[in-house]
Short mmCIF file of C-alpha atoms in Angstrom, two decimals:
data_model
loop_
_atom_site.label_atom_id
_atom_site.label_comp_id
_atom_site.label_asym_id
_atom_site.label_seq_id
_atom_site.Cartn_x
_atom_site.Cartn_y
_atom_site.Cartn_z
CA MET A 1 -24.49 118.36 17.30
CA ALA A 2 -22.74 116.76 20.00
CA THR A 3 -19.87 119.05 21.15
CA ALA A 4 -17.26 118.72 23.67
CA GLN A 5 -15.16 122.18 24.40
CA LEU A 6 -12.51 122.37 26.91
CA THR A 7 -10.93 125.65 27.71
CA ALA A 8 -8.69 126.90 30.17
CA SER A 9 -6.35 129.92 31.28
CA SER A 10 -2.84 129.33 31.70
CA ILE A 11 -0.26 127.02 33.31
CA SER A 12 2.08 127.88 35.95
CA SER A 13 5.44 129.19 34.66
CA ARG A 14 7.42 127.02 37.21
CA ASN A 15 6.30 123.93 34.95
CA VAL A 16 7.61 125.48 31.69
CA SER A 17 11.34 125.29 30.54
CA SER A 18 12.51 128.72 29.42
CA PHE A 19 14.94 129.68 26.83
CA GLU A 20 17.27 132.43 26.17
CA GLY A 21 15.34 135.56 25.16
CA LEU A 22 11.84 133.96 25.88
CA ARG A 23 10.02 134.76 28.92
CA PRO A 24 7.50 132.12 29.94
CA SER A 25 4.84 134.35 31.07
CA ALA A 26 4.71 135.97 27.63
CA VAL A 27 3.51 132.98 26.07
CA GLN A 28 0.09 130.93 26.65
CA PHE A 29 0.40 127.17 26.82
CA PRO A 30 -2.00 124.46 27.27
CA SER A 31 -3.31 123.86 30.53
CA VAL A 32 -3.85 120.55 32.52
CA VAL A 33 -7.63 120.04 33.31
CA ARG A 34 -8.36 117.17 35.89
CA ILE A 35 -11.45 115.31 35.97
CA GLY A 36 -11.52 112.78 38.66
CA THR A 37 -8.37 110.91 38.21
CA LEU A 38 -8.27 111.50 34.52
CA THR A 39 -5.89 114.06 33.05
CA GLN A 40 -6.53 115.74 29.71
CA ARG A 41 -4.65 118.15 27.99
CA SER A 42 -6.36 120.86 26.12
CA PHE A 43 -5.89 124.03 24.03
CA ARG A 44 -8.19 127.25 24.11
CA GLY A 45 -10.76 127.07 21.24
CA LEU A 46 -10.28 123.38 20.56
CA VAL A 47 -13.91 121.53 19.77
CA VAL A 48 -14.46 117.94 19.34
CA LYS A 49 -17.61 117.42 17.10
CA ALA A 50 -19.33 114.02 16.79
CA ALA A 51 -22.71 112.98 15.01
CA THR A 52 -25.67 112.98 17.38
CA VAL A 53 -26.97 109.43 17.62
CA VAL A 54 -30.85 109.22 17.07
CA ALA A 55 -31.98 106.06 19.21
CA PRO A 56 -33.79 103.11 17.11
CA LYS A 57 -37.02 103.85 19.05
CA TYR A 58 -37.32 107.10 16.67
CA THR A 59 -38.49 106.12 13.13
CA ALA A 60 -38.61 109.67 11.53
CA ILE A 61 -36.91 112.73 11.44
CA ARG A 62 -39.12 115.87 10.50
CA PRO A 63 -37.20 119.20 9.85
CA LEU A 64 -38.82 122.42 11.03
CA GLY A 65 -39.18 125.67 9.09
CA ASP A 66 -36.51 126.08 6.31
CA ARG A 67 -34.20 123.15 7.31
CA VAL A 68 -33.49 120.07 5.18
CA LEU A 69 -32.58 116.59 6.30
CA VAL A 70 -29.81 114.99 3.63
CA LYS A 71 -28.61 111.56 3.55
CA ILE A 72 -24.61 112.05 3.51
CA LYS A 73 -23.11 110.49 0.39
CA GLU A 74 -20.31 108.00 1.49
CA ALA A 75 -16.84 108.99 1.14
CA GLU A 76 -14.87 107.64 -1.90
CA GLU A 77 -12.74 104.62 -0.48
CA LYS A 78 -10.80 104.10 -3.99
CA THR A 79 -8.93 106.71 -6.37
CA ASP A 80 -10.20 106.72 -10.01
CA GLY A 81 -7.33 104.65 -10.59
CA GLY A 82 -8.56 101.87 -8.16
CA ILE A 83 -5.92 102.74 -5.11
CA LEU A 84 -7.60 102.10 -1.79
CA LEU A 85 -7.57 105.12 0.58
CA PRO A 86 -7.12 105.00 4.06
CA SER A 87 -9.78 106.80 6.28
CA THR A 88 -7.54 109.59 6.81
CA ALA A 89 -7.10 110.40 3.15
CA GLN A 90 -10.78 110.14 1.99
CA THR A 91 -12.10 113.43 1.31
CA LYS A 92 -15.26 114.29 3.57
CA PRO A 93 -18.36 114.37 1.07
CA GLN A 94 -20.14 117.68 0.68
CA GLY A 95 -23.26 116.11 -1.06
CA GLY A 96 -25.94 113.72 -0.56
CA GLU A 97 -29.80 113.03 -1.02
CA VAL A 98 -32.38 115.09 0.40
CA VAL A 99 -34.81 112.58 2.20
CA ALA A 100 -36.88 115.34 4.20
CA VAL A 101 -37.85 118.96 3.95
CA GLY A 102 -39.30 121.51 6.29
CA GLU A 103 -42.76 123.02 5.56
CA GLU A 104 -41.59 126.47 4.28
CA LYS A 105 -38.85 129.33 4.60
CA SER A 106 -39.36 132.97 5.36
CA ALA A 107 -38.63 135.88 2.78
CA GLY A 108 -39.43 139.07 4.45
CA LYS A 109 -43.22 138.96 5.35
CA SER A 110 -43.81 136.01 2.70
CA LYS A 111 -43.46 132.30 3.25
CA ILE A 112 -42.44 129.97 0.28
CA GLU A 113 -41.53 126.50 -0.14
CA THR A 114 -37.91 125.24 0.44
CA SER A 115 -35.43 125.45 -2.76
CA VAL A 116 -35.08 121.79 -3.18
CA GLN A 117 -37.38 118.82 -2.86
CA ILE A 118 -37.19 115.26 -1.57
CA GLY A 119 -35.00 112.76 -3.71
CA ALA A 120 -32.88 115.78 -5.22
CA GLN A 121 -29.08 115.26 -5.22
CA VAL A 122 -27.38 118.44 -3.63
CA VAL A 123 -24.08 120.05 -2.89
CA TYR A 124 -23.67 121.90 0.63
CA SER A 125 -21.53 124.18 2.29
CA LYS A 126 -18.57 122.41 3.96
CA TYR A 127 -19.08 123.31 7.42
CA ALA A 128 -22.89 123.64 7.43
CA GLY A 129 -25.48 122.06 9.45
CA THR A 130 -25.59 119.34 12.28
CA GLU A 131 -24.70 115.72 11.68
CA VAL A 132 -26.81 112.93 12.93
CA GLU A 133 -26.63 109.17 12.80
CA PHE A 134 -30.12 107.79 11.86
CA ASN A 135 -31.15 104.33 10.84
CA GLY A 136 -27.32 103.41 10.71
CA ALA A 137 -26.43 106.20 8.16
CA LYS A 138 -25.17 109.79 8.46
CA HIS A 139 -27.27 112.65 7.81
CA LEU A 140 -27.06 116.20 7.90
CA ILE A 141 -29.93 118.82 9.17
CA LEU A 142 -28.94 122.18 7.45
CA LYS A 143 -30.81 125.28 6.45
CA ASP A 144 -32.06 125.69 2.95
CA ASP A 145 -29.86 128.55 2.34
CA ASP A 146 -26.73 126.43 3.23
CA ILE A 147 -27.20 124.21 0.01
CA VAL A 148 -25.09 125.46 -2.84
CA GLY A 149 -26.88 123.74 -5.68
CA ILE A 150 -28.11 120.49 -7.21
CA LEU A 151 -25.91 117.99 -8.83
CA GLU A 152 -27.73 115.18 -10.89
CA THR A 153 -24.25 113.96 -12.46
CA ASP A 154 -20.88 113.26 -11.03
CA GLU A 155 -19.56 116.29 -12.94
CA ILE A 156 -19.25 119.41 -10.61
CA LYS A 157 -19.47 121.55 -13.99
CA ASP A 158 -22.98 120.35 -14.09
CA LEU A 159 -24.11 122.04 -10.71
CA LYS A 160 -27.09 124.13 -10.83
CA PRO A 161 -26.48 126.81 -8.14
CA LEU A 162 -29.21 127.83 -5.91
CA ASN A 163 -30.36 131.18 -4.52
CA ASP A 164 -27.45 133.81 -4.89
CA ARG A 165 -24.64 131.12 -5.44
CA VAL A 166 -22.63 131.12 -8.54
CA LEU A 167 -20.39 128.34 -10.06
CA ILE A 168 -16.94 129.59 -11.44
CA GLN A 169 -14.19 127.89 -13.33
CA VAL A 170 -10.91 128.82 -11.72
CA ALA A 171 -8.28 130.35 -14.18
CA GLN A 172 -5.15 128.21 -14.23
CA ALA A 173 -2.22 129.51 -11.95
CA GLU A 174 0.60 131.40 -13.71
CA ASP A 175 3.47 128.80 -14.28
CA LYS A 176 6.15 131.26 -14.55
CA THR A 177 7.13 134.72 -12.56
CA ALA A 178 7.11 138.06 -14.47
CA GLY A 179 10.88 137.21 -14.88
CA GLY A 180 10.45 134.21 -16.52
CA LEU A 181 11.30 131.76 -13.62
CA LEU A 182 9.31 128.57 -13.44
CA LEU A 183 7.18 127.79 -10.38
CA THR A 184 6.76 124.68 -8.62
CA GLU A 185 3.19 123.35 -7.59
CA ALA A 186 3.66 124.45 -4.10
CA SER A 187 4.66 128.04 -5.00
CA LYS A 188 2.04 128.79 -7.59
CA GLU A 189 -0.47 131.54 -5.99
CA LYS A 190 -3.98 130.50 -5.86
CA PRO A 191 -5.87 132.28 -8.45
CA SER A 192 -8.84 134.60 -7.79
CA ILE A 193 -10.03 134.95 -10.97
CA GLY A 194 -12.17 132.63 -13.22
CA THR A 195 -15.10 132.33 -15.68
CA VAL A 196 -18.62 132.24 -14.71
CA ILE A 197 -20.27 128.67 -15.55
CA ALA A 198 -23.80 128.88 -13.97
CA ILE A 199 -25.69 131.14 -11.92
CA GLY A 200 -28.44 130.71 -9.25
CA PRO A 201 -32.13 132.40 -9.71
CA GLY A 202 -31.35 134.99 -7.44
CA PRO A 203 -31.93 135.88 -3.63
CA LEU A 204 -35.72 136.54 -2.48
CA ASP A 205 -36.64 139.98 -1.70
CA GLU A 206 -39.27 140.77 1.24
CA GLU A 207 -42.22 140.18 -1.25
CA GLY A 208 -40.79 136.95 -2.13
CA ASN A 209 -39.76 137.55 -5.64
CA ARG A 210 -36.07 136.76 -7.00
CA LYS A 211 -33.71 139.62 -7.41
CA PRO A 212 -31.28 139.08 -10.66
CA LEU A 213 -27.71 138.42 -9.88
CA SER A 214 -25.12 141.13 -11.02
CA VAL A 215 -23.21 138.59 -13.26
CA ASN A 216 -23.95 136.20 -15.98
CA PRO A 217 -22.38 132.92 -17.45
CA GLY A 218 -19.33 133.71 -19.53
CA ASN A 219 -18.14 136.81 -17.29
CA THR A 220 -14.49 136.57 -16.23
CA VAL A 221 -14.80 137.84 -12.60
CA LEU A 222 -12.30 138.77 -9.65
CA TYR A 223 -13.63 136.86 -6.26
CA SER A 224 -12.46 136.95 -2.84
CA LYS A 225 -9.50 134.71 -2.30
CA TYR A 226 -11.11 132.80 0.80
CA ALA A 227 -14.58 132.73 -0.19
CA GLY A 228 -16.86 129.77 -1.28
CA ASN A 229 -16.20 125.95 -1.67
CA ASP A 230 -13.49 124.60 -3.87
CA PHE A 231 -14.03 121.58 -6.08
CA LYS A 232 -11.94 119.21 -8.53
CA GLY A 233 -13.63 118.31 -11.65
CA LYS A 234 -13.10 114.99 -13.50
CA ASP A 235 -11.25 117.15 -16.40
CA GLY A 236 -8.94 118.24 -13.85
CA SER A 237 -10.07 122.10 -13.86
CA ASP A 238 -10.54 123.66 -10.36
CA TYR A 239 -13.92 125.06 -9.73
CA ILE A 240 -15.52 127.05 -7.00
CA ALA A 241 -19.08 127.83 -5.74
CA LEU A 242 -19.52 131.16 -3.67
CA ARG A 243 -22.07 133.58 -2.94
CA VAL A 244 -22.32 136.58 -5.63
CA SER A 245 -21.63 139.16 -2.98
CA ASP A 246 -17.77 137.60 -2.81
CA ILE A 247 -17.52 138.52 -6.52
CA MET A 248 -15.62 141.81 -6.32
CA ALA A 249 -15.61 142.70 -10.13
CA VAL A 250 -16.05 141.63 -13.58
CA LEU A 251 -13.04 141.84 -15.77
CA SER A 252 -12.91 142.73 -19.55
#
């Protein structure tokens, strides 16, 4: 992925206005980076990413090893009610169609086929892979393990998780405090409890065999708050797909 990263140390304190009780030397500010006659302001850690454009002279992309090439699904331009969305409000897709796969992936000393085949409709981790523009369309090259599951319908509840992934229907947030006060949507705490809807076949051991997961569909579980990928179902329910290692306990 084409990546431009700008970093710098600090700016001279004589260019910073000070306030009572605030010492300029104690605070880091964006520095000025001069390139020729062009001046650009940057912040430490700011990374600008763009898709790598594959020139028209190349007619095919062949992923290597356990990598998969996915043609990204186009973002929704309208809401369910038919309202046009500006580009800034369109949700970044997390799914697409597998158009090429690598030859195999490693599992210990064993070599096995990738978990998906050409033509499969898949959902992948939000920040996975390298985006490329090929034949006028956006694609993503990512590892087999970054694919969350196979989704053959438009309903996220129909997701078939892969490997060690688990699909959970998130419990509804409490509408009231313990004292009976009504909570606004903004003040409702994100639940970390839900019901397991579907599970993957399990991770591979060194012999290439699947290890069963420690949870089953129907289990009510407690999971790590900031884990996984969130989805909104057409029924209005919230779902999350995460690794089984992010589940902390089974509730009963």
